[in-house]
Structures are given as structure tokens and as C-alpha cells.
Coordinates of C-alpha atoms in Angstrom, one line a residue:
M1 CA 13.3 15.3 -26.0
D2 CA 15.9 17.6 -27.6
A3 CA 19.0 18.9 -25.9
A4 CA 17.5 22.3 -25.3
T5 CA 14.8 20.9 -23.0
A6 CA 16.8 17.9 -21.5
A7 CA 19.0 19.9 -19.1
P8 CA 16.2 21.9 -17.4
T9 CA 14.1 18.7 -17.2
I10 CA 16.9 16.8 -15.5
W11 CA 17.5 19.6 -13.0
L12 CA 13.7 19.8 -12.3
F13 CA 13.7 16.0 -11.8
L14 CA 16.6 16.2 -9.4
A15 CA 15.1 19.1 -7.5
Q16 CA 11.8 17.3 -7.1
L17 CA 13.5 14.0 -6.0
G18 CA 15.9 15.9 -3.7
T19 CA 13.0 17.7 -1.9
V20 CA 11.3 14.4 -1.2
V21 CA 14.5 12.7 0.0
L22 CA 15.4 15.7 2.2
V23 CA 12.0 15.8 3.9
L24 CA 11.9 12.0 4.5
A25 CA 15.5 12.0 5.8
L26 CA 14.6 14.8 8.3
L27 CA 11.6 12.9 9.5
Y28 CA 13.2 9.4 9.5
R29 CA 14.7 9.5 13.0
P30 CA 12.1 11.5 15.0
L31 CA 9.1 9.7 13.5
G32 CA 10.8 6.3 13.6
D33 CA 11.8 6.8 17.3
Y34 CA 8.2 7.9 18.1
I35 CA 6.8 4.8 16.5
A36 CA 9.2 2.6 18.4
A37 CA 8.3 4.4 21.7
T38 CA 4.6 4.0 20.9
Y39 CA 4.8 0.2 20.8
T40 CA 7.3 -0.3 23.6
S41 CA 5.8 2.0 26.2
T42 CA 4.1 0.4 29.2
R43 CA 1.9 3.5 29.8
D44 CA -1.7 3.7 28.6
L45 CA -3.5 6.9 27.7
R46 CA -6.8 7.6 29.5
A47 CA -8.8 7.2 26.3
E48 CA -7.0 3.9 25.7
K49 CA -7.9 2.6 29.2
G50 CA -11.5 3.4 28.6
F51 CA -11.5 1.5 25.3
Y52 CA -9.8 -1.6 26.9
R53 CA -12.5 -1.7 29.6
L54 CA -15.2 -1.4 26.9
I55 CA -13.9 -4.4 25.0
G56 CA -12.7 -6.4 28.0
A57 CA -9.0 -6.4 27.0
D58 CA -6.1 -6.4 29.5
S59 CA -3.4 -4.1 28.1
A60 CA -0.8 -5.8 30.3
S61 CA -1.4 -9.3 28.9
Q62 CA 0.5 -10.7 25.9
Q63 CA -0.8 -13.0 23.2
S64 CA 0.7 -16.1 21.5
W65 CA 0.8 -15.8 17.7
P66 CA -2.4 -17.9 17.2
A67 CA -4.3 -15.7 19.6
Y68 CA -2.9 -12.6 17.9
L69 CA -4.0 -14.0 14.5
R70 CA -7.5 -14.8 15.7
S71 CA -7.9 -11.2 16.9
V72 CA -6.7 -9.8 13.6
L73 CA -9.1 -12.1 11.6
A74 CA -12.1 -11.5 14.0
F75 CA -11.6 -7.8 13.9
S76 CA -11.3 -7.7 10.2
A77 CA -14.4 -9.9 9.7
V78 CA -16.5 -7.5 11.7
G79 CA -15.1 -4.6 9.6
V80 CA -16.2 -6.4 6.4
L81 CA -19.7 -7.0 7.7
A82 CA -20.0 -3.4 8.9
V83 CA -18.9 -1.8 5.6
Y84 CA -21.1 -4.2 3.6
A85 CA -24.2 -3.4 5.8
L86 CA -23.6 0.4 5.5
Q87 CA -23.6 0.2 1.7
R88 CA -26.7 -2.0 1.5
L89 CA -28.6 0.3 4.0
Q90 CA -27.4 3.5 2.3
A91 CA -30.9 4.6 1.2
V92 CA -32.1 5.0 4.8
L93 CA -28.9 6.6 6.2
P94 CA -28.6 10.4 6.8
Y95 CA -26.6 12.3 4.2
S96 CA -27.2 9.6 1.6
L97 CA -27.7 12.3 -1.0
G98 CA -30.6 10.4 -2.4
L99 CA -28.3 7.6 -3.7
P100 CA -29.6 4.0 -3.7
P101 CA -27.9 1.1 -2.0
T102 CA -25.1 -0.5 -3.8
S103 CA -25.5 -3.9 -5.4
E104 CA -24.6 -7.1 -3.5
P105 CA -21.5 -7.9 -5.6
L106 CA -20.2 -4.3 -5.5
A107 CA -20.9 -4.0 -1.7
F108 CA -18.9 -7.2 -1.2
N109 CA -16.0 -6.1 -3.3
T110 CA -15.9 -2.6 -1.7
A111 CA -16.1 -4.0 1.9
I112 CA -13.3 -6.4 1.3
S113 CA -11.3 -3.7 -0.5
F114 CA -11.3 -1.2 2.3
V115 CA -10.8 -3.7 5.2
T116 CA -7.8 -5.1 3.4
N117 CA -6.2 -1.7 2.9
T118 CA -6.6 -2.1 -0.9
N119 CA -9.2 0.5 -1.6
W120 CA -9.9 -0.8 -5.1
Q121 CA -12.9 1.1 -6.4
S122 CA -15.1 -0.5 -9.2
Y123 CA -17.4 2.5 -9.1
S124 CA -17.6 6.3 -9.2
P125 CA -17.5 7.3 -5.5
E126 CA -19.3 10.6 -5.7
L127 CA -22.1 9.1 -7.7
T128 CA -22.4 5.9 -5.7
L129 CA -21.8 6.5 -2.0
G130 CA -23.3 9.1 0.3
Y131 CA -21.4 11.0 3.0
T132 CA -22.3 8.6 5.8
V133 CA -20.9 5.6 4.0
Q134 CA -17.8 7.5 3.0
L135 CA -17.1 8.7 6.5
V136 CA -18.4 6.0 8.8
G137 CA -17.6 3.1 6.5
L138 CA -14.6 3.9 4.3
A139 CA -12.7 6.6 6.2
V140 CA -12.9 4.6 9.5
Q141 CA -11.5 1.6 7.7
N142 CA -8.7 3.7 6.3
F143 CA -7.6 4.2 9.9
L144 CA -8.2 0.7 11.1
S145 CA -6.8 -1.3 8.2
A146 CA -3.6 0.8 8.3
A147 CA -3.3 0.2 12.1
V148 CA -3.7 -3.5 11.5
G149 CA -0.8 -3.4 9.1
I150 CA 1.5 -1.6 11.5
A151 CA 0.5 -4.0 14.3
V152 CA 1.5 -7.1 12.3
A153 CA 4.8 -5.5 11.4
V154 CA 5.5 -4.7 15.1
A155 CA 4.6 -8.3 16.0
L156 CA 7.3 -9.5 13.6
I157 CA 9.8 -7.1 15.0
R158 CA 9.0 -8.5 18.5
G159 CA 9.7 -11.9 17.1
F160 CA 13.3 -10.8 16.4
A161 CA 13.6 -8.8 19.7
Y162 CA 12.1 -11.2 22.2
R163 CA 14.0 -14.1 23.8
S164 CA 12.4 -17.5 24.5
S165 CA 9.0 -15.9 24.6
G166 CA 5.7 -17.6 23.7
T167 CA 4.1 -14.2 23.0
I168 CA 4.4 -11.4 20.4
G169 CA 2.4 -8.6 22.0
N170 CA -1.3 -7.7 22.3
F171 CA -3.2 -7.0 19.1
W172 CA -5.8 -4.8 20.8
V173 CA -3.2 -2.6 22.4
D174 CA -1.2 -2.4 19.1
L175 CA -4.3 -1.5 17.1
T176 CA -5.4 1.1 19.6
R177 CA -2.0 2.8 19.9
G178 CA -1.4 2.8 16.1
T179 CA -4.8 4.5 15.6
L180 CA -4.8 7.0 18.4
R181 CA -1.1 7.8 18.8
I182 CA 0.2 7.7 15.2
L183 CA -2.5 7.8 12.5
L184 CA -5.0 10.2 14.1
P185 CA -2.6 13.0 15.1
L186 CA -0.8 12.8 11.7
S187 CA -4.1 12.9 9.9
I188 CA -5.3 16.0 11.7
V189 CA -2.1 17.8 10.7
G190 CA -2.3 16.5 7.2
A191 CA -6.0 17.5 6.8
V192 CA -5.2 21.1 7.9
V193 CA -2.3 21.3 5.4
L194 CA -4.5 20.0 2.6
L195 CA -7.3 22.5 3.5
A196 CA -4.7 25.3 3.3
G197 CA -3.8 24.0 -0.1
G198 CA -7.4 24.2 -1.4
V199 CA -8.8 20.7 -0.8
I200 CA -12.5 21.0 0.0
Q201 CA -14.3 20.0 3.2
N202 CA -18.0 20.5 3.4
F203 CA -21.4 18.8 3.4
A204 CA -22.8 20.8 0.4
G205 CA -24.0 17.8 -1.7
F206 CA -24.6 18.4 -5.4
Q207 CA -24.6 22.0 -6.5
E208 CA -25.4 23.5 -9.9
V209 CA -22.7 26.0 -11.0
T210 CA -22.3 28.2 -14.1
T211 CA -19.3 27.3 -16.3
L212 CA -16.9 29.7 -18.0
T213 CA -18.9 29.2 -21.3
G214 CA -22.2 30.2 -19.6
G215 CA -23.5 26.7 -19.3
T216 CA -24.4 24.8 -16.2
A217 CA -22.8 21.8 -14.5
V218 CA -23.6 19.8 -11.3
V219 CA -20.6 19.7 -9.0
P220 CA -20.4 17.4 -6.0
G221 CA -18.9 18.6 -2.7
G222 CA -18.1 16.5 0.4
P223 CA -15.8 16.1 3.5
V224 CA -12.8 15.4 1.3
A225 CA -9.8 16.8 3.2
S226 CA -10.4 14.6 6.3
Q227 CA -10.7 11.5 4.2
E228 CA -7.8 12.5 1.9
A229 CA -5.4 12.8 4.8
I230 CA -5.8 9.2 6.1
K231 CA -6.2 7.9 2.6
L232 CA -2.6 9.0 2.0
L233 CA -1.0 8.5 5.5
G234 CA -2.5 5.0 5.8
T235 CA -1.4 4.1 2.2
N236 CA -5.1 3.4 1.5
G237 CA -5.6 5.3 -1.7
G238 CA -9.4 5.2 -2.2
G239 CA -10.5 8.6 -3.6
F240 CA -13.5 10.6 -2.6
F241 CA -14.0 11.3 -6.4
N242 CA -13.6 8.9 -9.3
A243 CA -10.6 10.9 -10.7
N244 CA -8.9 10.4 -7.3
S245 CA -6.0 12.8 -6.8
A246 CA -6.2 14.0 -10.4
H247 CA -9.3 15.8 -9.2
P248 CA -8.7 19.5 -8.3
F249 CA -10.9 19.1 -5.2
E250 CA -8.6 16.4 -3.9
N251 CA -5.2 17.7 -5.2
P252 CA -5.4 21.3 -6.4
T253 CA -1.8 22.3 -7.1
P254 CA 1.7 20.9 -7.8
W255 CA 2.8 21.6 -4.3
T256 CA -0.1 19.8 -2.8
S257 CA 0.8 16.9 -5.0
I258 CA 4.3 16.8 -3.5
I259 CA 2.7 17.0 0.0
E260 CA 0.5 14.0 -0.8
V261 CA 3.5 12.0 -2.0
L262 CA 5.3 12.8 1.2
M263 CA 2.3 11.8 3.2
F264 CA 2.1 8.2 1.9
L265 CA 5.9 7.7 2.0
V266 CA 6.6 9.1 5.4
I267 CA 5.4 6.3 7.7
P268 CA 6.7 3.4 5.5
F269 CA 10.2 5.0 5.2
A270 CA 10.2 5.7 9.0
M271 CA 9.3 2.1 10.0
P272 CA 12.8 0.7 9.4
R273 CA 14.1 3.2 12.1
A274 CA 11.5 1.8 14.5
F275 CA 12.6 -1.7 13.6
G276 CA 16.3 -0.8 14.3
R277 CA 15.3 0.8 17.7
M278 CA 13.2 -2.2 18.8
V279 CA 15.8 -4.8 17.9
G280 CA 18.5 -2.7 19.5
D281 CA 20.6 -2.0 16.4
N282 CA 19.9 1.1 14.4
R283 CA 22.3 0.0 11.7
Q284 CA 19.8 -2.8 10.8
G285 CA 17.1 -0.1 10.1
V286 CA 19.6 1.9 8.0
A287 CA 20.3 -1.2 5.8
I288 CA 16.6 -1.8 5.3
V289 CA 15.8 1.8 4.4
G290 CA 18.8 2.0 2.2
T291 CA 17.5 -1.0 0.2
M292 CA 14.1 0.7 -0.1
A293 CA 15.6 4.0 -1.2
V294 CA 17.8 2.4 -4.0
L295 CA 14.8 0.5 -5.4
F296 CA 12.7 3.7 -5.2
V297 CA 15.2 5.9 -7.1
V298 CA 15.8 3.3 -9.8
S299 CA 12.1 2.8 -10.4
L300 CA 11.4 6.5 -10.5
S301 CA 14.2 7.1 -12.9
L302 CA 13.1 4.3 -15.3
M303 CA 9.4 5.4 -15.3
T304 CA 10.3 9.0 -15.8
W305 CA 12.6 8.1 -18.7
A306 CA 9.9 5.9 -20.3
E307 CA 7.4 8.7 -20.1
L308 CA 9.7 11.5 -21.3
A309 CA 10.9 9.3 -24.2
G310 CA 7.4 8.5 -25.3
S311 CA 7.6 7.7 -29.0
G312 CA 5.4 9.4 -31.6
T313 CA 4.8 12.9 -32.9
A314 CA 2.2 13.9 -30.3
P315 CA 4.3 13.0 -27.3
Q316 CA 7.3 14.7 -28.7
L317 CA 5.4 17.9 -29.4
A318 CA 3.9 17.9 -25.9
G319 CA 7.3 17.4 -24.3
G320 CA 6.4 13.8 -23.2
A321 CA 3.5 11.4 -23.2
M322 CA 0.9 13.8 -21.7
E323 CA -2.3 11.7 -22.4
G324 CA -4.0 11.0 -19.1
K325 CA -1.8 13.4 -17.2
E326 CA -2.8 16.7 -15.6
T327 CA -1.0 19.7 -17.1
R328 CA -0.6 21.2 -13.7
F329 CA 1.5 18.3 -12.6
G330 CA 3.3 17.4 -15.9
V331 CA 5.3 14.3 -16.6
L332 CA 7.6 14.6 -13.7
G333 CA 4.9 15.2 -11.1
S334 CA 2.9 12.3 -12.6
T335 CA 5.7 9.8 -12.6
L336 CA 6.8 10.7 -9.0
Y337 CA 3.2 10.1 -7.8
A338 CA 2.8 6.9 -9.9
T339 CA 6.1 5.5 -8.7
S340 CA 5.3 6.3 -5.1
T341 CA 1.8 4.9 -5.2
T342 CA 2.7 1.6 -6.8
L343 CA 5.8 1.1 -4.7
T344 CA 3.6 1.5 -1.6
S345 CA 0.2 -0.1 -1.3
T346 CA -1.5 3.3 -1.7
G347 CA -3.1 3.0 -5.1
S348 CA -4.0 6.7 -5.2
V349 CA -3.4 8.3 -8.6
N350 CA -2.9 11.8 -10.0
S351 CA -2.8 10.6 -13.5
M352 CA -4.3 7.7 -15.4
H353 CA -1.8 4.8 -15.5
D354 CA -3.7 3.2 -18.4
S355 CA -2.5 6.2 -20.5
F356 CA 1.2 5.8 -19.7
T357 CA 3.5 4.4 -22.3
S358 CA 3.7 0.7 -22.5
L359 CA 7.0 0.6 -20.7
G360 CA 6.1 3.3 -18.2
G361 CA 2.9 1.4 -17.3
G362 CA 5.1 -1.8 -17.2
V363 CA 7.3 -0.1 -14.5
A364 CA 4.1 0.6 -12.5
L365 CA 3.2 -3.1 -12.8
V366 CA 6.7 -4.3 -11.8
N367 CA 6.6 -1.9 -8.8
M368 CA 3.7 -3.9 -7.4
M369 CA 5.2 -7.2 -8.4
L370 CA 8.3 -6.5 -6.3
G371 CA 5.9 -7.0 -3.4
E372 CA 5.6 -3.3 -2.7
V373 CA 8.6 -3.2 -0.4
A374 CA 10.3 0.0 -1.5
P375 CA 9.0 1.2 0.9
G376 CA 5.7 -0.7 0.7
G377 CA 2.5 0.0 2.6
V378 CA 2.1 1.1 6.2
G379 CA 3.4 -1.9 8.1
G380 CA 3.1 -4.2 5.1
G381 CA 6.2 -2.9 3.4
L382 CA 8.4 -3.5 6.4
Y383 CA 7.2 -7.0 7.2
G384 CA 7.4 -7.8 3.4
I385 CA 11.0 -6.8 3.1
L386 CA 12.0 -8.5 6.3
V387 CA 10.6 -11.8 4.9
V388 CA 12.7 -11.2 1.8
A389 CA 15.7 -10.5 4.1
I390 CA 15.2 -13.9 5.6
I391 CA 15.3 -15.5 2.2
A392 CA 18.5 -13.4 1.3
V393 CA 20.2 -14.6 4.5
F394 CA 19.2 -18.2 3.8
I395 CA 20.7 -17.9 0.3
A396 CA 23.9 -16.5 1.7
G397 CA 24.1 -19.3 4.2
L398 CA 23.8 -21.9 1.5
M399 CA 26.7 -20.2 -0.3
V400 CA 29.1 -20.6 2.6
G401 CA 27.7 -23.8 4.0
R402 CA 26.5 -22.4 7.3
T403 CA 23.2 -22.5 9.2
P404 CA 21.6 -19.1 8.3
E405 CA 20.8 -16.7 11.1
Y406 CA 19.4 -13.2 11.2
L407 CA 19.5 -10.8 14.1
G408 CA 20.6 -13.6 16.5
K409 CA 17.8 -16.0 15.4
R410 CA 18.5 -19.2 13.6
L411 CA 16.5 -19.7 10.4
G412 CA 15.6 -23.3 10.3
A413 CA 13.2 -25.3 8.1
R414 CA 10.1 -23.9 9.7
E415 CA 11.1 -20.3 9.2
I416 CA 12.2 -20.8 5.6
K417 CA 8.9 -22.7 4.8
L418 CA 6.9 -19.8 6.2
A419 CA 8.9 -17.2 4.3
S420 CA 8.6 -19.2 1.1
L421 CA 4.8 -19.5 1.5
Y422 CA 4.7 -15.8 2.0
I423 CA 6.7 -15.2 -1.2
L424 CA 4.5 -17.6 -3.3
T425 CA 1.1 -16.3 -2.1
T426 CA 0.7 -13.1 -4.1
P427 CA 2.2 -14.3 -7.4
T428 CA -0.1 -17.4 -7.3
L429 CA -3.2 -15.2 -6.8
V430 CA -2.1 -12.8 -9.6
L431 CA -1.3 -15.5 -12.2
V432 CA -4.2 -17.8 -11.4
G433 CA -6.7 -14.9 -11.4
T434 CA -5.4 -13.6 -14.7
A435 CA -5.4 -17.1 -16.3
L436 CA -8.9 -17.9 -15.2
S437 CA -10.2 -14.6 -16.7
F438 CA -9.2 -16.0 -20.1
A439 CA -9.3 -19.8 -19.6
I440 CA -13.0 -20.2 -18.7
P441 CA -15.0 -19.7 -21.8
A442 CA -18.0 -18.0 -20.3
V443 CA -15.8 -15.7 -18.2
R444 CA -13.6 -14.9 -21.1
E445 CA -16.6 -13.9 -23.2
D446 CA -17.7 -11.5 -20.5
V447 CA -14.2 -10.1 -19.9
E448 CA -13.5 -9.5 -23.6
G449 CA -17.0 -8.4 -24.5
T450 CA -17.8 -6.2 -21.5
S451 CA -14.7 -5.3 -19.4
I452 CA -11.9 -4.8 -21.9
W453 CA -12.2 -1.6 -23.9
N454 CA -8.7 -1.9 -25.4
P455 CA -8.4 -5.4 -27.0
G456 CA -5.1 -7.0 -27.7
L457 CA -1.9 -6.8 -25.7
H458 CA -3.0 -3.8 -23.8
G459 CA -6.3 -5.4 -22.8
F460 CA -4.3 -8.3 -21.4
S461 CA -2.1 -5.9 -19.5
E462 CA -5.3 -4.3 -18.0
V463 CA -6.5 -7.6 -16.6
L464 CA -3.0 -8.4 -15.3
Y465 CA -2.7 -5.0 -13.7
A466 CA -6.1 -5.5 -12.0
F467 CA -5.1 -8.8 -10.3
T468 CA -1.6 -7.5 -9.5
S469 CA -3.2 -4.5 -7.8
A470 CA -5.8 -6.5 -6.0
A471 CA -3.5 -9.3 -4.7
N472 CA -0.9 -6.8 -3.6
N473 CA -3.5 -4.7 -1.9
N474 CA -2.6 -1.7 -4.0
G475 CA -5.9 -0.5 -5.5
S476 CA -4.7 1.5 -8.5
A477 CA -6.0 0.4 -12.0
F478 CA -5.5 0.6 -15.7
A479 CA -8.7 2.6 -16.2
G480 CA -9.6 1.0 -19.5
L481 CA -11.0 -2.0 -17.7
T482 CA -14.7 -2.1 -16.6
A483 CA -14.4 -4.0 -13.4
N484 CA -17.9 -3.6 -12.0
T485 CA -19.1 -7.0 -13.2
P486 CA -20.0 -10.1 -11.3
W487 CA -16.7 -11.9 -12.3
F488 CA -14.3 -9.1 -11.4
N489 CA -16.2 -8.0 -8.3
T490 CA -16.0 -11.6 -7.0
A491 CA -12.6 -12.6 -8.3
L492 CA -10.8 -9.4 -7.3
G493 CA -12.5 -9.5 -3.9
V494 CA -11.2 -13.0 -3.3
A495 CA -7.7 -11.9 -4.5
M496 CA -7.7 -8.9 -2.1
F497 CA -8.9 -11.0 0.9
L498 CA -6.4 -13.8 0.4
G499 CA -3.6 -11.4 -0.7
R500 CA -4.0 -9.6 2.7
F501 CA -4.7 -12.3 5.2
L502 CA -2.7 -15.3 4.0
P503 CA 0.6 -13.4 4.2
I504 CA -0.4 -12.1 7.6
V505 CA -0.9 -15.7 8.8
F506 CA 2.6 -16.6 7.6
V507 CA 4.1 -13.4 9.1
L508 CA 2.5 -14.0 12.5
A509 CA 3.5 -17.7 12.5
L510 CA 7.0 -16.6 11.7
A511 CA 7.0 -14.0 14.5
G512 CA 5.9 -16.7 16.9
S513 CA 8.6 -19.1 15.8
L514 CA 11.3 -16.4 16.1
A515 CA 10.1 -15.2 19.5
A516 CA 10.3 -18.7 20.9
Q517 CA 14.0 -18.8 20.2
D518 CA 16.8 -17.5 22.5
K519 CA 19.4 -15.3 20.8
I520 CA 22.6 -16.9 19.7
P521 CA 25.9 -15.1 20.0
V522 CA 27.6 -13.5 17.0
T523 CA 30.5 -15.5 15.6
P524 CA 33.2 -14.8 12.9
G525 CA 30.9 -16.7 10.5
T526 CA 27.8 -14.6 11.1
L527 CA 26.7 -12.7 8.0
P528 CA 26.8 -8.9 8.8
T529 CA 23.4 -7.6 7.8
H530 CA 24.1 -3.9 8.3
R531 CA 26.7 -3.4 5.6
P532 CA 26.4 -2.4 1.9
Q533 CA 27.1 -6.0 0.8
F534 CA 23.9 -7.1 2.5
V535 CA 22.0 -4.2 0.9
G536 CA 23.2 -5.4 -2.5
L537 CA 22.2 -9.0 -1.6
L538 CA 18.8 -7.9 -0.5
I539 CA 18.2 -5.9 -3.6
G540 CA 19.3 -8.8 -5.8
T541 CA 16.9 -11.2 -3.9
V542 CA 14.0 -8.8 -4.4
L543 CA 14.7 -8.5 -8.1
L544 CA 15.5 -12.2 -8.6
V545 CA 12.3 -13.5 -6.9
S546 CA 10.1 -11.1 -8.9
A547 CA 11.9 -11.7 -12.3
L548 CA 11.7 -15.5 -12.1
T549 CA 8.0 -15.3 -11.1
Y550 CA 6.6 -12.6 -13.4
F551 CA 8.8 -12.2 -16.5
P552 CA 6.9 -14.7 -18.7
V553 CA 3.6 -12.9 -18.1
L554 CA 5.1 -9.5 -18.5
A555 CA 6.4 -10.6 -21.9
L556 CA 2.8 -11.3 -22.9
G557 CA 1.7 -7.8 -21.9
P558 CA 3.6 -4.6 -21.5
L559 CA 6.9 -5.8 -22.8
A560 CA 5.3 -7.2 -26.0
E561 CA 3.4 -4.0 -26.4
G562 CA 6.4 -1.8 -25.8
L563 CA 8.6 -3.7 -28.2

């Protein structure tokens, strides 16, 4: 980029970033307070009371962490079976558009994907799934999987807030309130805004249209705006169309693209405020959101620099690496979306990450490898960064020779073991899954012969990206990989399942352990966790854990390709 275009680009970058920061800052307090009030209120809505009677739940009762966990797992298992059955029965369902049932491996992968809030799609949605499966199966799970994530985060907050309690809340109450009081109202507003921006909403099916050149083309319609809203607000990411939010029916204009970015950032960035309110110290929420914001701005700046500095004649003439990017969004609109979607667990895309420069694509990979904590997914981002905060406090305690404590709770051997297991789960799934794809001869032959279209270092990066996305419940992909094969449908399905529920097991066990403790008084030796020093320590811990875990494998893929 020459000097004549650098200054306007920088100002546009700052204006775009400033708009996002301003809107999120304005919504941080009211939305965070509303979320906290939702989960601390003792009043049930009439619709909620009817649902509790239907399922036989007592909204006034509290659950121990094993009971809470059993409820999460049982509910999710039913969701997997329901989504699987809908896909296999598609041919006899109304509004199937004449599409056949999906295959067993693909149905398994898709069911796991949407129940785990991953929304990985190994298929072209508009050519594979009818409206009933899209609405009753996928869109419903977009609500429910997001509500499960928020519920688990709230349970961990209660672990810090409760004193000498054997309980951490009631899953059925948390699930219901998250769905009806938070996700549904916001989704209605979001759908209306998207409709005003040109996102379609119909049941028109496939229609033949005349193109500008006089030819004909078959264009699919569908109830897109309603699914798009919860796809974004719930950090789900599964698109109604194969091109996801690069499709003009899902994301028509630059301003709708900004709106979509705000939609999947707004709840994760407001969750720290709810955390601060529920533990009785708003400064704690400010420290957490400050950590998230610093990581977000640094990541966005690095990815934007990498894409604008794309080497080669064609990128320079185009003003940046424009391959795989929509001209209506440009480099800046694409990197903002890509950064936001990989730092959350959204996985929605408005450009093809596979076409990013090697270093720009590497930043997207690293964003997920950080654990998606800046700000992370709905609920998942908050409980993820709180686990890292526990590790950071433990490290600080070792430095000064004191028993670590966080928010008045001692962090003993049990708490640190649970936090460590949480930290180790996702990298293990990523690295083992990637390794097995190349270590087993029969699997390697299939991967290299069928799935990888770009052999060499970039092909390795595609496989690494797939397992990183699956295990972190993100769902985005390097599009050069054909993943609708028995190996990837099965292996990625297992990675998504374990990457979602094993961390939840450790988080709920941690919540139960913390809730059972009484609070200890603050002493002169207590580490302040609301000051800039702690923010720096927390950022350092996030980066250190990720660097030690992933740097060797990154050196084999995007770093080697970029250098």
C-alpha cells in the first residue's frame, strides 16, 4: 500500500473500529445489568410457569453441580437425537423442497454440530436441507445451544457468589430464562433490522430468474432473516446458504455487515458486566471486559495489516488481498468480520478465510487457539476467560509464596486441577485429530486424495483449521477442504462433542467446588484482580498458554507458508 492510500485506509479502519466500540460500550451496562437481573430474579413469567409444569420442574429448587450437569447432558442428548431424526426423515416432512434425507454420517455430524453451538457445515445448506429441518431443527438449536452456554457461565458465576452452598442454580430455569428473556426478544429485534436491510424472509422455494445477460438461473429463497438473527446473537454461525454471510440474501450491504458483527459481539461483551453485578463488584467485570477488548483490538490490527500488506502484484493492484472477499465489504469489512467471528465461537463468514494471506489466515487460527475468550461465544467466552483468570491468580500466588485466592475463594489443588484439565482439553483434541488425519495410512490416503485440494503446507493448515474450529466449537473453515467424508464427519463430530461437553464438566465441577466454600476476608496480601496489572497478567496468561501449546504446529502450517 502506498502513502496516498495509507492515510484514508487508516482513518476508515479507525472509524469502523470506533463505531463498533462505541455501540458495544453503550450497550455494555444496560444489557449486562439486564442479564444479571434475569438470572437473579425470583419471579417467573406466566409462560415460564407453564413450561415448568409441563416438564415437572420446580423453579424454586436448586441443583448440585452433578445434578446440573446431568440436566445439561440429558437435554443435549435429546437435542442430538431430534436433529438427527429430522434430517433422516426429511423426505416425508413438509417444505422438504423435494430434497432427500441426508446420509447417516452427515446427519450425525450436523446434529452434533448444532447442539454443541459449533454449526460446522460439511454441506451446502440450500441444496441439502428443506425449510422444516432448517427451522425446526437448526434454528431451534441455535436458541437452545446458546442458552445452555449462558446457563453454564451463570452457574460458574454463582460458584464465586454463593457462600457455603451445595448448589449452583437450576438448569431448567436458567435455560428457560436465557431463551425467553434474552435470546428471543433480541432475535426478534435483530430479524426486523435485517429485514429492513434487505435480508430475505419467505417460503418461495427454488425460483427460476432471468439474469442480466438474458440467461436463466435457479435462485433459492427461504426464511433467512429469522434464522440469521439467532445465528449471530447466539454465536452459532451456521448459514442458510453455503456462502454464509458473504451471500447477498444473508448480508446485503456494508452496513448490514457491521450490524451482524455487533450482533454476535454484543452479548459476549456484556456478560462481564453481568458477572460483576452478580459477584457484587463491577470492577471485576471491567477488568475482564478490558482484557477481552485489548486482545480483540490487537488481533484485528494484525489481521488487517496482514491482508492489506498482501505480497504480490495482484494484491497490490487491488489495494489488498481481495481474493475470496466481497467487493462490497472490502478488506477492512472482511477482516473485522473474520476477527470477530473467530474470537467468538460464531464461525459465520462474510469472506473465505481459505483465501486470506497465510499470515492473515494464521491470525484467524490463533484467535480460535486462544480459546475464543476475546470475547468468546455466548456464555462460553466468559467461563473460558474466568478459568484462565484462575490460572493467572495461581501463577501470581506462586510468585509471592501465598495460597492463591480469587473473589474471596481459595484456589486449592482441586480447583487448579479442574482448571488445568479445562485448559488441556481443546488443544488435545486439535492436535490428536490433526495428527491422526496424517498418521493412519488409510485415513491419510483419503485425506490427501479426496479432502485436500491444496496440497503442501496450505493443505496441512486446512486440516489444522478444521480441527481447531471443531474442538473450539467455532464452525468456520478453510474452504479448500472437502469435509463431507466418513473420516471428517466422524472425527470432527467427536471433536465438537468432546470440545463442548468435557469443558462444561470441568466448569460445573469447579462451580460446585467454589460454591461450597465460604468467602475469606481480603488481606494486605490479596492480589487485586480489578487493576490494570491483573489485566496485563491475564493477557499474558492467555498468550502464554496458547503459545506453548500451539506454536510448534503453527510453524508447520501458516507460519511456514507465510515465511
